Amino acid sequence: MGGSEQARRPLLVADQEDPHYHQSSNGGVDGNSTATGFLVFSTIVAATCSFTSGYCIGYSSPAEYGVLADLSLSMAEYSVFGSMLAVGGMIGALMSGKTADYFGHRTTMWIINVFFILGWLAIAFTKVSWLLDLGRLLQGIGIALTSYVGNIFIAEITPKNLRGGLMTFNPWMTGSGVAIVYLIGSVVKWRGLALIGSIPCLLQILCLFFIPESPRWLLKNGRKKEFEGVLQRLRGKKADISPEAAEIKEYAEFIQLLSENKILDLFQKKYARPIIVAVGLMTLTQFSGLPGYTFYMTNIFVLAGISSKAGYVTLAIVKILSTTMAIFLIDKFGRRTLLMVSAAGTCLGSLLTGFSFSLQQDHHYWISSLALMGVSVYFVSFNLGISGIPWIIMSEIFPVNVKGSAGSLCNLIYWFSSWVVSYTFNFLLEWSSTGTFIIFAGVSAFGFLFTVMLVPETKGRSLEEIQASVTNVLH
């Protein structure tokens, strides 16, 4: 079967061919589940980690010239500081799946905030570069844990008809975190900016006492009574949870017949497609230029002749509006469609930015405006799809028995790719500012084709339906 045809085919295949797994007779979870206040509150609390992640990711841009001046760093040393976030991300990626599996999702979120707070304190009070780098490393660990746990937790507490919209809280919060640090960073110095970053961490630590553990994690760990109680609270006192609970239990029993969660379990034929899709999307997310755009935006503004204050205000507005749009679009148009639109848009944005740099010698005002337009198009497009959808798809397509290992692998590759781009970006700009953004445009174009050929549509299906079908597609 051709790649594009395979990507478009319905995900629910003839599971009855499997001797162990059968779809529930009720046909799955009720597609008309409503968002209860407890569900929305739990989602927002969990997504607060993503807000701090976005604040950490965007921090190095407005802080760049202040840190360089106060600590007398070279641009190469600052590139190390910027890329240490990705090094921490790789460390966090290795521990993310197992940490969440062992401690649970809620406890892992407490651990995440400890890493964030220690990181901010190290940066805020440092007088030496190594402590600055250590703080950034700790933040990277926290972000990697967030990338896995935040998405998995929200995916597992929401009904299928609301999952896409509620899961966009994570990329929305990430985008909002970047936007807020851009705004505050235009008027607050880098040490104060770091201390402000610890405030949402303290708030989330308190709010975590009032949200539940993931019902699927509770069931997996043999806590069946708690599983039903939490599911009832999430769906509402009057909701009939029996069809959804029955489907989750049946699939959990099927999963118990499979192998334990080990990294080697991923390298089986039945997991080939989900691994290719998840790893491919994680790699394309970074090599389309995100770390360069986000970590070193001040450098881009200076080279393009754009006022940093005007540029950051513009991007803050753009990021908030585009991430908000994504919330309403994902369950209307689906994951796959938005990914294609997003990849095409980031390609266009990078082309416009690269083209503006090729005309810099003309010194016309409109050339700087073209560069700002290119950067804005990139961020609007990125936030509509690539920002969060790869994580949503990753959390949807892997069954429980390999989700921890798969999450760690995808997280590791994501952060390794981020390190490559974040460390080399400034050197690439010195080589050719135009060429740098042309490369990013080429990666985005490839991402569009990759999505067309291989990425499945998961909109409107229960996690059990998706996982059972995707892992059987290649049988």
Coordinates of C-alpha atoms in Angstrom, one line a residue:
M1 CA 0.0 0.0 0.0
G2 CA 1.4 3.4 -0.9
G3 CA 2.5 5.8 1.9
S4 CA -0.1 8.5 1.2
E5 CA -2.9 6.1 0.9
Q6 CA -1.9 4.4 4.1
A7 CA -1.8 7.7 5.9
R8 CA -5.4 8.5 4.8
R9 CA -6.9 5.1 5.5
P10 CA -9.2 4.7 8.5
L11 CA -7.2 3.8 11.6
L12 CA -9.7 1.3 12.9
V13 CA -8.8 -1.9 11.1
A14 CA -10.0 -5.4 11.5
D15 CA -8.8 -5.9 15.1
Q16 CA -10.9 -9.1 15.3
E17 CA -8.0 -10.8 13.5
D18 CA -6.0 -10.5 16.7
P19 CA -6.9 -13.5 19.0
H20 CA -6.5 -11.5 22.2
Y21 CA -8.0 -8.0 21.5
H22 CA -11.6 -7.3 20.6
Q23 CA -13.4 -3.9 20.5
S24 CA -16.0 -3.4 23.2
S25 CA -19.5 -4.1 22.0
N26 CA -20.6 -0.6 22.9
G27 CA -18.5 0.7 20.1
G28 CA -16.2 2.8 22.2
V29 CA -16.6 5.9 24.3
D30 CA -19.5 8.2 24.0
G31 CA -18.5 10.9 21.5
N32 CA -20.6 13.5 23.2
S33 CA -18.7 13.8 26.5
T34 CA -18.7 17.3 28.0
A35 CA -15.8 19.2 29.6
T36 CA -16.4 19.3 33.4
G37 CA -14.9 22.0 35.5
F38 CA -12.7 19.4 37.3
L39 CA -11.4 18.2 33.9
V40 CA -10.6 21.7 32.7
F41 CA -9.0 22.6 36.0
S42 CA -6.8 19.5 35.9
T43 CA -5.8 20.2 32.3
I44 CA -4.8 23.8 33.1
V45 CA -2.8 22.8 36.2
A46 CA -0.9 20.2 34.2
A47 CA -0.3 22.6 31.3
T48 CA 1.3 25.1 33.7
C49 CA 4.5 23.1 33.4
S50 CA 4.4 23.9 29.7
F51 CA 4.1 27.7 30.4
T52 CA 7.3 27.5 32.5
S53 CA 8.9 25.5 29.7
G54 CA 8.0 28.2 27.2
Y55 CA 9.4 30.9 29.5
C56 CA 12.6 28.9 29.8
I57 CA 12.9 28.4 26.1
G58 CA 12.3 32.0 25.3
Y59 CA 14.5 33.4 28.1
S60 CA 17.8 33.3 26.3
S61 CA 16.6 35.7 23.6
P62 CA 15.8 38.9 25.6
A63 CA 18.6 38.0 28.2
E64 CA 21.3 37.6 25.5
Y65 CA 22.9 41.0 25.5
G66 CA 22.6 41.6 29.2
V67 CA 24.3 38.2 30.0
L68 CA 27.0 38.8 27.5
A69 CA 27.8 42.2 29.0
D70 CA 27.5 41.4 32.7
L71 CA 29.4 38.1 32.6
S72 CA 31.8 39.1 29.8
L73 CA 30.9 36.1 27.7
S74 CA 31.8 35.5 24.1
M75 CA 29.2 34.6 21.5
A76 CA 30.6 31.0 21.5
E77 CA 30.2 30.8 25.3
Y78 CA 26.6 32.1 25.0
S79 CA 25.9 29.5 22.4
V80 CA 27.0 26.9 25.0
F81 CA 24.6 28.5 27.5
G82 CA 21.7 28.4 25.0
S83 CA 22.4 24.8 23.9
M84 CA 22.7 23.5 27.5
L85 CA 18.9 23.5 27.6
A86 CA 19.0 20.8 25.0
V87 CA 21.7 18.9 26.9
G88 CA 19.5 18.9 29.9
G89 CA 16.6 17.9 27.6
M90 CA 18.6 14.8 26.5
I91 CA 19.2 13.8 30.2
G92 CA 15.6 14.4 31.0
A93 CA 14.5 12.4 28.0
L94 CA 16.3 9.3 29.2
M95 CA 14.4 9.5 32.5
S96 CA 11.1 10.8 31.4
G97 CA 9.2 7.6 30.6
K98 CA 10.5 5.5 33.5
T99 CA 10.0 8.4 36.0
A100 CA 6.4 8.8 34.9
D101 CA 5.7 5.1 34.9
Y102 CA 7.2 4.6 38.4
F103 CA 6.2 7.7 40.3
G104 CA 3.0 8.6 38.4
H105 CA 2.2 11.7 36.4
R106 CA 1.3 14.0 39.2
T107 CA 4.3 13.3 41.4
T108 CA 6.5 13.7 38.3
M109 CA 5.1 17.2 37.9
W110 CA 6.2 18.1 41.4
I111 CA 9.7 16.8 40.5
I112 CA 9.6 19.0 37.3
N113 CA 9.0 22.1 39.3
V114 CA 11.9 21.4 41.6
F115 CA 14.2 21.3 38.6
F116 CA 12.7 24.6 37.2
I117 CA 13.1 26.5 40.5
L118 CA 16.7 25.3 41.1
G119 CA 17.5 26.3 37.5
W120 CA 16.0 29.8 37.9
L121 CA 17.8 30.4 41.2
A122 CA 21.2 29.3 39.7
I123 CA 20.7 31.7 36.8
A124 CA 19.4 34.6 38.8
F125 CA 22.3 34.6 41.4
T126 CA 25.2 33.4 39.3
K127 CA 28.4 35.4 38.9
V128 CA 30.2 32.7 36.9
S129 CA 29.4 31.1 33.6
W130 CA 29.4 27.5 34.8
L131 CA 26.5 28.1 37.3
L132 CA 24.6 29.9 34.5
D133 CA 25.1 26.7 32.4
L134 CA 24.1 24.5 35.3
G135 CA 20.8 26.4 35.7
R136 CA 20.1 26.0 32.0
L137 CA 20.9 22.3 32.2
L138 CA 18.4 21.8 35.1
Q139 CA 15.7 23.6 33.2
G140 CA 16.3 21.4 30.2
I141 CA 15.7 18.3 32.4
G142 CA 12.4 19.9 33.6
I143 CA 11.3 20.7 30.0
A144 CA 12.0 17.2 28.8
L145 CA 10.0 15.7 31.6
T146 CA 7.2 18.2 30.8
S147 CA 7.2 17.4 27.1
Y148 CA 6.4 13.7 27.9
V149 CA 4.4 13.8 31.1
G150 CA 2.2 16.9 30.3
N151 CA 1.0 15.5 27.1
I152 CA 0.5 11.9 28.3
F153 CA -1.4 13.1 31.4
I154 CA -3.8 15.3 29.4
A155 CA -4.3 12.6 26.8
E156 CA -5.2 10.1 29.4
I157 CA -7.7 12.2 31.4
T158 CA -9.8 13.5 28.4
P159 CA -12.5 11.9 26.4
K160 CA -11.8 11.4 22.7
N161 CA -14.1 14.1 21.4
L162 CA -12.3 16.7 23.6
R163 CA -8.8 15.4 23.6
G164 CA -7.4 17.4 20.6
G165 CA -8.8 20.7 21.9
L166 CA -7.7 20.2 25.6
M167 CA -4.3 18.9 24.6
T168 CA -3.6 22.2 22.7
F169 CA -3.5 23.8 26.2
N170 CA 0.1 22.5 26.3
P171 CA 1.4 24.2 23.1
W172 CA -0.8 27.3 24.0
M173 CA 0.8 27.5 27.4
T174 CA 4.3 27.0 25.9
G175 CA 3.6 29.7 23.3
S176 CA 2.2 32.0 26.0
G177 CA 5.3 31.4 28.2
V178 CA 7.6 32.5 25.3
A179 CA 5.4 35.5 24.6
I180 CA 5.4 36.6 28.2
V181 CA 9.1 36.3 28.6
Y182 CA 9.6 38.3 25.4
L183 CA 7.3 41.1 26.8
I184 CA 8.7 41.2 30.3
G185 CA 12.3 40.8 28.9
S186 CA 11.9 44.0 26.9
V187 CA 11.7 46.0 30.2
V188 CA 13.2 43.8 32.9
K189 CA 16.9 42.8 33.2
W190 CA 18.0 39.2 32.9
R191 CA 18.3 38.4 36.7
G192 CA 14.9 39.8 37.5
L193 CA 13.5 38.0 34.5
A194 CA 14.8 34.7 35.9
L195 CA 13.3 35.3 39.4
I196 CA 9.9 36.0 37.8
G197 CA 10.1 32.6 36.0
S198 CA 9.9 30.8 39.4
I199 CA 6.5 32.2 40.3
P200 CA 4.3 29.9 38.1
C201 CA 6.4 26.9 39.5
L202 CA 5.4 27.8 43.0
L203 CA 1.7 28.2 42.0
Q204 CA 1.6 24.9 40.3
I205 CA 3.2 23.1 43.3
L206 CA 0.2 24.2 45.4
C207 CA -2.4 23.4 42.7
L208 CA -1.1 19.9 42.2
F209 CA -2.6 18.9 45.5
F210 CA -6.1 19.3 44.0
I211 CA -5.8 17.3 40.7
P212 CA -6.0 13.5 40.3
E213 CA -3.6 10.9 39.0
S214 CA -4.2 9.7 35.5
P215 CA -7.0 7.0 35.6
R216 CA -5.1 4.8 33.1
W217 CA -2.0 4.9 35.2
L218 CA -4.0 3.9 38.3
L219 CA -5.5 1.0 36.4
K220 CA -2.1 -0.1 35.0
N221 CA -0.8 -0.2 38.6
G222 CA -3.7 -2.2 39.9
R223 CA -5.6 0.6 41.7
K224 CA -9.0 -0.3 40.1
K225 CA -11.2 1.4 42.7
E226 CA -9.3 4.7 42.4
F227 CA -9.4 4.4 38.6
E228 CA -13.2 4.3 38.6
G229 CA -13.5 7.1 41.2
V230 CA -11.1 9.4 39.3
L231 CA -12.8 8.7 36.0
Q232 CA -16.2 9.5 37.5
R233 CA -14.9 12.8 38.9
L234 CA -13.4 13.8 35.6
R235 CA -16.6 13.0 33.6
G236 CA -19.1 14.4 36.2
K237 CA -21.2 12.9 38.9
K238 CA -24.1 12.1 36.6
A239 CA -22.1 10.8 33.7
D240 CA -22.3 7.1 32.7
I241 CA -18.6 6.0 32.7
S242 CA -19.3 2.3 32.2
P243 CA -18.7 2.2 28.4
E244 CA -15.4 4.1 28.7
A245 CA -14.3 2.3 31.8
A246 CA -15.1 -1.1 30.1
E247 CA -13.1 -0.2 27.0
I248 CA -10.1 1.0 29.0
K249 CA -10.1 -2.1 31.1
E250 CA -10.5 -4.4 28.2
Y251 CA -7.5 -2.8 26.4
A252 CA -5.5 -2.8 29.6
E253 CA -6.1 -6.6 30.0
F254 CA -5.0 -7.1 26.4
I255 CA -1.8 -5.0 27.0
Q256 CA -0.9 -7.2 30.0
L257 CA -0.6 -10.1 27.6
L258 CA 2.2 -8.2 25.8
S259 CA 5.8 -7.8 26.8
E260 CA 7.0 -5.5 29.5
N261 CA 8.0 -1.9 28.8
K262 CA 11.6 -2.2 27.6
I263 CA 13.4 -0.2 25.0
L264 CA 14.1 -3.3 22.9
D265 CA 10.3 -3.9 22.7
L266 CA 10.0 -0.9 20.4
F267 CA 12.1 -2.6 17.7
Q268 CA 9.4 -4.9 16.5
K269 CA 7.6 -4.8 13.1
K270 CA 4.3 -3.9 14.6
Y271 CA 5.8 -0.7 16.1
A272 CA 7.6 0.3 13.0
R273 CA 5.1 2.8 11.7
P274 CA 4.5 4.6 15.1
I275 CA 8.2 4.9 15.6
I276 CA 8.9 6.3 12.2
V277 CA 6.0 8.8 12.5
A278 CA 6.9 9.9 16.0
V279 CA 10.7 10.1 15.5
G280 CA 10.3 11.8 12.1
L281 CA 8.0 14.5 13.5
M282 CA 10.3 15.2 16.5
T283 CA 13.3 15.6 14.2
L284 CA 11.5 17.8 11.7
T285 CA 10.2 20.0 14.5
Q286 CA 13.8 21.0 15.5
F287 CA 15.5 21.0 12.2
S288 CA 12.9 23.4 10.8
G289 CA 14.8 26.0 12.8
L290 CA 12.8 26.4 16.1
P291 CA 15.8 26.6 18.5
G292 CA 17.5 29.2 16.3
Y293 CA 14.4 31.4 16.0
T294 CA 13.5 31.0 19.7
F295 CA 16.9 31.0 21.6
Y296 CA 18.6 33.8 19.6
M297 CA 15.9 36.1 18.4
T298 CA 17.8 39.2 19.5
N299 CA 20.7 38.2 17.2
I300 CA 18.3 37.9 14.3
F301 CA 16.7 41.3 15.1
V302 CA 20.1 43.0 15.2
L303 CA 21.3 41.4 11.9
A304 CA 18.0 42.3 10.2
G305 CA 18.0 45.9 11.5
I306 CA 14.8 45.4 13.6
S307 CA 14.2 47.2 16.9
S308 CA 14.3 44.5 19.6
K309 CA 11.5 46.0 21.6
A310 CA 9.2 46.4 18.6
G311 CA 10.1 42.9 17.4
Y312 CA 9.5 41.2 20.7
V313 CA 6.1 42.9 21.2
T314 CA 5.1 41.9 17.7
L315 CA 6.1 38.3 18.2
A316 CA 4.4 38.1 21.6
I317 CA 1.1 39.2 20.0
V318 CA 1.6 36.8 17.1
K319 CA 2.4 33.8 19.4
I320 CA -0.6 34.3 21.7
L321 CA -3.0 34.8 18.8
S322 CA -1.7 31.8 16.8
T323 CA -1.6 29.4 19.7
T324 CA -5.1 30.4 20.6
M325 CA -6.3 29.7 17.1
A326 CA -4.8 26.2 17.2
I327 CA -7.1 25.3 20.2
F328 CA -10.2 25.9 18.1
L329 CA -8.8 24.4 14.8
I330 CA -7.3 21.1 15.9
D331 CA -10.6 19.2 16.4
K332 CA -12.2 20.9 13.5
F333 CA -9.6 20.2 10.8
G334 CA -7.7 17.4 12.5
R335 CA -4.0 16.8 13.3
R336 CA -2.8 15.8 9.9
T337 CA -4.3 18.7 8.0
L338 CA -2.9 21.3 10.5
L339 CA 0.5 19.7 10.3
M340 CA 0.6 20.1 6.5
V341 CA -0.6 23.7 6.7
S342 CA 2.0 24.4 9.4
A343 CA 4.9 22.8 7.5
A344 CA 4.0 24.8 4.4
G345 CA 3.8 28.0 6.4
T346 CA 7.1 27.6 8.2
C347 CA 8.7 26.9 4.8
L348 CA 7.3 30.2 3.5
G349 CA 8.3 32.1 6.6
S350 CA 11.9 30.9 6.4
L351 CA 12.1 31.7 2.7
L352 CA 10.9 35.3 3.4
T353 CA 13.4 35.7 6.2
G354 CA 16.3 34.3 4.1
F355 CA 15.3 36.5 1.1
S356 CA 15.3 39.6 3.3
F357 CA 18.9 38.8 4.4
S358 CA 20.0 38.4 0.8
L359 CA 18.8 42.1 0.2
Q360 CA 20.4 43.6 3.3
Q361 CA 23.1 45.4 1.3
D362 CA 20.3 47.7 -0.2
H363 CA 19.5 49.2 3.3
H364 CA 15.9 49.8 2.6
Y365 CA 13.4 50.1 5.4
W366 CA 11.0 47.6 3.8
I367 CA 13.7 44.9 3.9
S368 CA 13.7 44.9 7.8
S369 CA 9.9 44.8 7.6
L370 CA 10.2 41.8 5.3
A371 CA 12.4 40.0 7.8
L372 CA 9.9 40.7 10.6
M373 CA 7.1 39.4 8.4
G374 CA 9.1 36.3 7.6
V375 CA 9.7 35.6 11.3
S376 CA 6.1 36.3 12.1
V377 CA 4.8 33.9 9.4
Y378 CA 7.1 31.3 10.7
F379 CA 5.8 31.5 14.3
V380 CA 2.1 31.7 13.2
S381 CA 2.5 28.6 11.1
F382 CA 4.6 26.8 13.7
N383 CA 2.2 27.4 16.5
L384 CA -0.8 26.2 14.4
G385 CA 0.5 22.7 14.1
I386 CA 4.2 21.7 14.5
S387 CA 4.4 23.3 18.0
G388 CA 2.2 20.8 19.7
I389 CA 0.7 18.2 17.3
P390 CA 3.8 15.9 17.2
W391 CA 3.6 15.5 21.0
I392 CA -0.2 14.9 20.8
I393 CA 0.3 12.2 18.1
M394 CA 3.2 10.7 20.1
S395 CA 1.0 10.4 23.2
E396 CA -1.8 8.9 21.1
I397 CA -0.2 6.2 18.9
F398 CA 1.9 4.2 21.4
P399 CA 0.2 1.5 23.6
V400 CA 0.7 1.6 27.4
N401 CA 3.2 -1.3 27.4
V402 CA 5.8 0.6 25.4
K403 CA 4.7 4.2 26.0
G404 CA 7.4 4.9 28.6
S405 CA 10.2 3.7 26.4
A406 CA 8.8 5.3 23.3
G407 CA 8.4 8.6 25.1
S408 CA 12.0 8.5 26.3
L409 CA 13.3 7.6 22.8
C410 CA 11.3 10.4 21.1
N411 CA 12.2 12.9 23.8
L412 CA 15.9 12.0 23.4
I413 CA 15.9 12.5 19.7
Y414 CA 13.9 15.7 20.0
W415 CA 16.4 17.2 22.4
F416 CA 19.5 15.9 20.5
S417 CA 18.1 17.6 17.4
S418 CA 17.5 20.8 19.5
W419 CA 21.1 20.7 20.7
V420 CA 22.5 20.4 17.2
V421 CA 20.5 23.4 15.9
S422 CA 20.9 25.6 19.0
Y423 CA 24.6 25.1 19.2
T424 CA 25.3 25.6 15.5
F425 CA 22.8 28.4 14.8
N426 CA 25.1 31.4 15.5
F427 CA 27.9 29.7 13.5
L428 CA 25.6 29.1 10.6
L429 CA 24.5 32.8 10.7
E430 CA 28.2 33.8 10.4
W431 CA 28.6 31.4 7.5
S432 CA 25.5 32.7 5.6
S433 CA 22.4 34.3 7.1
T434 CA 20.5 33.7 3.9
G435 CA 21.7 30.1 3.5
T436 CA 20.7 29.3 7.1
F437 CA 17.0 30.1 6.6
I438 CA 17.0 28.4 3.2
I439 CA 18.1 25.2 4.9
F440 CA 15.3 25.6 7.4
A441 CA 12.8 26.1 4.6
G442 CA 14.0 22.9 2.9
V443 CA 13.5 20.9 6.1
S444 CA 9.9 22.3 6.4
A445 CA 9.2 21.3 2.8
F446 CA 10.4 17.8 3.5
G447 CA 8.2 17.8 6.6
F448 CA 5.2 18.6 4.5
L449 CA 5.9 15.6 2.3
F450 CA 6.5 13.4 5.3
T451 CA 3.2 14.3 6.7
V452 CA 1.3 13.6 3.5
M453 CA 3.0 10.2 3.1
L454 CA 3.1 8.8 6.6
V455 CA 1.3 10.6 9.3
P456 CA -2.2 9.2 10.3
E457 CA -5.2 11.2 11.3
T458 CA -6.1 10.5 14.9
K459 CA -8.9 13.0 15.4
G460 CA -12.1 11.7 17.1
R461 CA -10.8 8.2 18.1
S462 CA -10.2 6.7 21.5
L463 CA -6.6 6.0 22.5
E464 CA -7.4 2.3 22.5
E465 CA -8.8 2.4 18.9
I466 CA -5.8 4.4 17.7
Q467 CA -3.2 2.2 19.3
A468 CA -4.8 -1.1 18.4
S469 CA -5.0 -0.1 14.7
V470 CA -1.7 1.7 14.2
T471 CA 0.4 -1.1 15.6
N472 CA -1.5 -3.6 13.4
V473 CA -1.2 -1.6 10.1
L474 CA 2.0 -3.3 9.2
H475 CA 0.9 -6.9 10.0

